[in-house]
Amino acid sequence: MATQRHRWLTRPDSRAAKRSAKLVDYVRHRALTDFADRYPNVHFGPVVALVAAYNEEDNIGDVLKVMPTLVGDLEVSTLVVVDGGSDATAEIALDTGVYTCVLPVNLGQGAALRLGYQLASDHGARYVVTLDADGQNDPAEMATMLQPLLDDAADFVIASRRLGVDQTTDRFRRPGSACTRGPSTPSPARS
């Protein structure tokens, strides 16, 4: 039977977790402050195309060039959250004129997406469509993805890689995106 002292000695060091959380908060705060300075009175359109990018200088420009500005009659604002990195991803995104938030260090895709969702929510977006920075998602399919939401037939929609056409040439990504037929198909869901 474990004693109280034994439990105390075997607990993980919460000081390290607290320091880590404070560092993440600091990094997020710096990125948000930089974003607010760059775009002081920003108000996004009702649709935000959110792209989390890490070292994607070879791909991000081509992705942003084909990003729609309208889906139906809804304005689309493109937001790139650059998740740290050591290449020119941020400069390319800024040069294309899309909204760009730059994390000074890499926090991971989940943290970058959460920051993007926060920015979208804080600045007036009603819908958020997440896309990959490497061109794996086709921005032209945004209308298909949004339609179940606009029809109030779903609360969120998830695309299926298995039902779509795999166009990746990366042999490491191919197993995770094994597609068998037709264009990507949305999967509407109700909560």
Short mmCIF file of C-alpha atoms in Angstrom, two decimals:
data_model
loop_
_atom_site.label_atom_id
_atom_site.label_comp_id
_atom_site.label_asym_id
_atom_site.label_seq_id
_atom_site.Cartn_x
_atom_site.Cartn_y
_atom_site.Cartn_z
CA MET A 1 0.00 0.00 0.00
CA ALA A 2 1.34 3.42 -1.00
CA THR A 3 1.84 5.93 1.75
CA GLN A 4 1.17 9.64 1.46
CA ARG A 5 4.91 10.24 1.37
CA HIS A 6 5.33 7.70 -1.45
CA ARG A 7 2.66 9.45 -3.55
CA TRP A 8 4.37 12.81 -2.98
CA LEU A 9 7.75 11.45 -4.04
CA THR A 10 6.41 9.85 -7.23
CA ARG A 11 4.35 12.76 -8.54
CA PRO A 12 5.73 14.47 -11.62
CA ASP A 13 7.48 17.78 -11.04
CA SER A 14 4.72 20.33 -11.52
CA ARG A 15 7.26 23.18 -11.58
CA ALA A 16 8.50 22.09 -15.00
CA ALA A 17 4.94 21.91 -16.32
CA LYS A 18 4.20 25.38 -14.94
CA ARG A 19 7.36 26.81 -16.52
CA SER A 20 6.48 25.19 -19.83
CA ALA A 21 2.93 26.60 -19.71
CA LYS A 22 4.28 30.07 -18.92
CA LEU A 23 6.66 29.87 -21.88
CA VAL A 24 3.84 28.82 -24.21
CA ASP A 25 1.69 31.67 -22.90
CA TYR A 26 4.56 34.11 -23.47
CA VAL A 27 5.14 32.89 -27.04
CA ARG A 28 1.40 33.09 -27.83
CA HIS A 29 1.24 36.58 -26.31
CA ARG A 30 4.16 37.76 -28.46
CA ALA A 31 2.50 36.37 -31.60
CA LEU A 32 -0.86 37.95 -30.73
CA THR A 33 0.77 41.30 -29.96
CA ASP A 34 2.67 41.23 -33.25
CA PHE A 35 -0.57 40.35 -35.09
CA ALA A 36 -2.48 43.20 -33.39
CA ASP A 37 0.31 45.66 -34.27
CA ARG A 38 0.35 44.50 -37.90
CA TYR A 39 -3.48 44.50 -38.26
CA PRO A 40 -4.81 47.01 -35.70
CA ASN A 41 -8.49 47.06 -36.70
CA VAL A 42 -8.89 43.73 -38.43
CA HIS A 43 -12.32 42.24 -38.99
CA PHE A 44 -12.37 38.95 -40.87
CA GLY A 45 -15.03 37.99 -43.36
CA PRO A 46 -17.53 35.34 -42.28
CA VAL A 47 -15.24 32.56 -43.58
CA VAL A 48 -11.62 32.18 -42.51
CA ALA A 49 -9.36 29.84 -44.44
CA LEU A 50 -6.89 28.84 -41.73
CA VAL A 51 -3.48 27.49 -42.71
CA ALA A 52 -0.99 26.36 -40.07
CA ALA A 53 2.47 26.36 -41.64
CA TYR A 54 5.87 25.12 -40.52
CA ASN A 55 8.83 25.37 -42.92
CA GLU A 56 6.60 25.39 -46.02
CA GLU A 57 8.39 28.00 -48.14
CA ASP A 58 8.36 25.65 -51.15
CA ASN A 59 4.57 25.19 -51.06
CA ILE A 60 2.80 28.02 -49.24
CA GLY A 61 2.98 30.53 -52.10
CA ASP A 62 1.22 28.19 -54.54
CA VAL A 63 -1.46 27.37 -51.96
CA LEU A 64 -2.15 31.04 -51.22
CA LYS A 65 -2.32 31.96 -54.92
CA VAL A 66 -5.37 29.72 -55.44
CA MET A 67 -7.16 30.62 -52.22
CA PRO A 68 -10.65 31.93 -53.01
CA THR A 69 -11.74 35.36 -51.78
CA LEU A 70 -15.42 34.41 -52.01
CA VAL A 71 -17.35 31.22 -51.38
CA GLY A 72 -20.80 31.81 -52.77
CA ASP A 73 -21.56 35.31 -51.53
CA LEU A 74 -19.45 34.96 -48.37
CA GLU A 75 -16.14 36.78 -48.09
CA VAL A 76 -13.16 34.54 -47.30
CA SER A 77 -10.27 35.89 -45.23
CA THR A 78 -7.12 33.80 -45.35
CA LEU A 79 -5.14 33.48 -42.12
CA VAL A 80 -1.74 31.80 -42.02
CA VAL A 81 -0.33 30.91 -38.62
CA VAL A 82 3.38 30.35 -39.06
CA ASP A 83 4.49 27.89 -36.39
CA GLY A 84 8.04 29.07 -35.89
CA GLY A 85 10.37 27.54 -38.41
CA SER A 86 13.64 28.54 -39.99
CA ASP A 87 12.69 29.30 -43.58
CA ALA A 88 10.88 32.08 -45.48
CA THR A 89 7.33 30.81 -44.89
CA ALA A 90 6.34 33.95 -42.93
CA GLU A 91 7.81 36.33 -45.51
CA ILE A 92 6.05 34.56 -48.37
CA ALA A 93 2.71 34.64 -46.54
CA LEU A 94 3.14 38.32 -45.70
CA ASP A 95 4.14 39.14 -49.29
CA THR A 96 0.93 37.58 -50.64
CA GLY A 97 -1.09 39.97 -48.49
CA VAL A 98 -2.96 37.39 -46.41
CA TYR A 99 -3.36 37.81 -42.67
CA THR A 100 -0.29 36.27 -41.06
CA CYS A 101 0.39 35.48 -37.41
CA VAL A 102 3.93 34.34 -36.64
CA LEU A 103 4.82 32.29 -33.60
CA PRO A 104 8.47 33.03 -32.74
CA VAL A 105 9.13 29.34 -31.95
CA ASN A 106 7.59 26.06 -33.03
CA LEU A 107 4.77 24.96 -30.71
CA GLY A 108 3.26 22.28 -32.95
CA GLN A 109 0.35 22.16 -35.36
CA GLY A 110 -2.27 21.85 -32.61
CA ALA A 111 -1.07 25.01 -30.88
CA ALA A 112 -0.91 26.88 -34.19
CA LEU A 113 -4.46 25.84 -35.08
CA ARG A 114 -5.77 26.79 -31.61
CA LEU A 115 -4.19 30.22 -32.04
CA GLY A 116 -5.80 30.51 -35.48
CA TYR A 117 -9.22 29.53 -34.10
CA GLN A 118 -8.84 32.13 -31.37
CA LEU A 119 -7.95 34.85 -33.90
CA ALA A 120 -10.84 33.84 -36.16
CA SER A 121 -13.29 33.93 -33.28
CA ASP A 122 -11.96 37.20 -31.86
CA HIS A 123 -12.13 38.96 -35.22
CA GLY A 124 -15.60 38.12 -36.48
CA ALA A 125 -15.40 34.83 -38.39
CA ARG A 126 -18.46 32.58 -38.41
CA TYR A 127 -16.85 29.63 -40.19
CA VAL A 128 -13.29 28.30 -40.19
CA VAL A 129 -11.94 26.00 -42.87
CA THR A 130 -8.54 24.50 -42.11
CA LEU A 131 -6.22 23.70 -44.99
CA ASP A 132 -2.71 22.29 -45.19
CA ALA A 133 0.17 24.53 -46.22
CA ASP A 134 1.61 21.89 -48.53
CA GLY A 135 -1.21 21.90 -51.08
CA GLN A 136 -2.70 18.60 -49.95
CA ASN A 137 -6.15 20.23 -49.58
CA ASP A 138 -7.77 21.87 -52.59
CA PRO A 139 -9.03 25.37 -51.69
CA ALA A 140 -11.57 25.07 -54.53
CA GLU A 141 -13.44 22.50 -52.40
CA MET A 142 -14.22 25.02 -49.66
CA ALA A 143 -17.72 25.61 -51.05
CA THR A 144 -18.47 21.87 -50.85
CA MET A 145 -17.20 21.76 -47.28
CA LEU A 146 -19.19 24.80 -46.17
CA GLN A 147 -22.51 23.88 -47.80
CA PRO A 148 -23.75 21.51 -45.03
CA LEU A 149 -23.04 24.27 -42.50
CA LEU A 150 -24.81 26.92 -44.56
CA ASP A 151 -27.79 24.58 -45.01
CA ASP A 152 -27.84 24.03 -41.22
CA ALA A 153 -27.47 20.31 -41.91
CA ALA A 154 -24.30 20.02 -39.82
CA ASP A 155 -22.44 21.72 -36.98
CA PHE A 156 -19.02 20.78 -38.35
CA VAL A 157 -17.68 19.01 -41.42
CA ILE A 158 -14.61 16.83 -41.79
CA ALA A 159 -13.14 15.98 -45.18
CA SER A 160 -12.30 12.40 -45.98
CA ARG A 161 -8.94 11.52 -47.46
CA ARG A 162 -10.10 7.96 -48.09
CA LEU A 163 -12.94 9.06 -50.38
CA GLY A 164 -10.89 11.61 -52.29
CA VAL A 165 -8.16 11.50 -54.88
CA ASP A 166 -4.64 11.24 -53.51
CA GLN A 167 -2.36 13.65 -55.34
CA THR A 168 0.57 13.56 -52.94
CA THR A 169 3.94 12.50 -54.26
CA ASP A 170 5.43 12.17 -50.79
CA ARG A 171 5.91 8.45 -50.13
CA PHE A 172 5.68 9.00 -46.38
CA ARG A 173 2.31 10.81 -46.56
CA ARG A 174 0.77 8.42 -49.07
CA PRO A 175 -0.17 5.69 -46.51
CA GLY A 176 -2.00 8.28 -44.38
CA SER A 177 -3.96 9.61 -47.31
CA ALA A 178 -4.85 6.43 -49.17
CA CYS A 179 -7.67 7.53 -51.44
CA THR A 180 -9.76 5.32 -53.62
CA ARG A 181 -12.25 7.37 -55.63
CA GLY A 182 -13.64 10.78 -56.57
CA PRO A 183 -12.96 14.22 -55.09
CA SER A 184 -12.78 14.76 -51.35
CA THR A 185 -16.14 14.14 -49.77
CA PRO A 186 -17.31 16.07 -46.73
CA SER A 187 -18.62 14.16 -43.80
CA PRO A 188 -21.24 16.29 -42.05
CA ALA A 189 -21.75 15.79 -38.35
CA ARG A 190 -24.21 17.06 -35.79
CA SER A 191 -23.22 17.56 -32.20
#
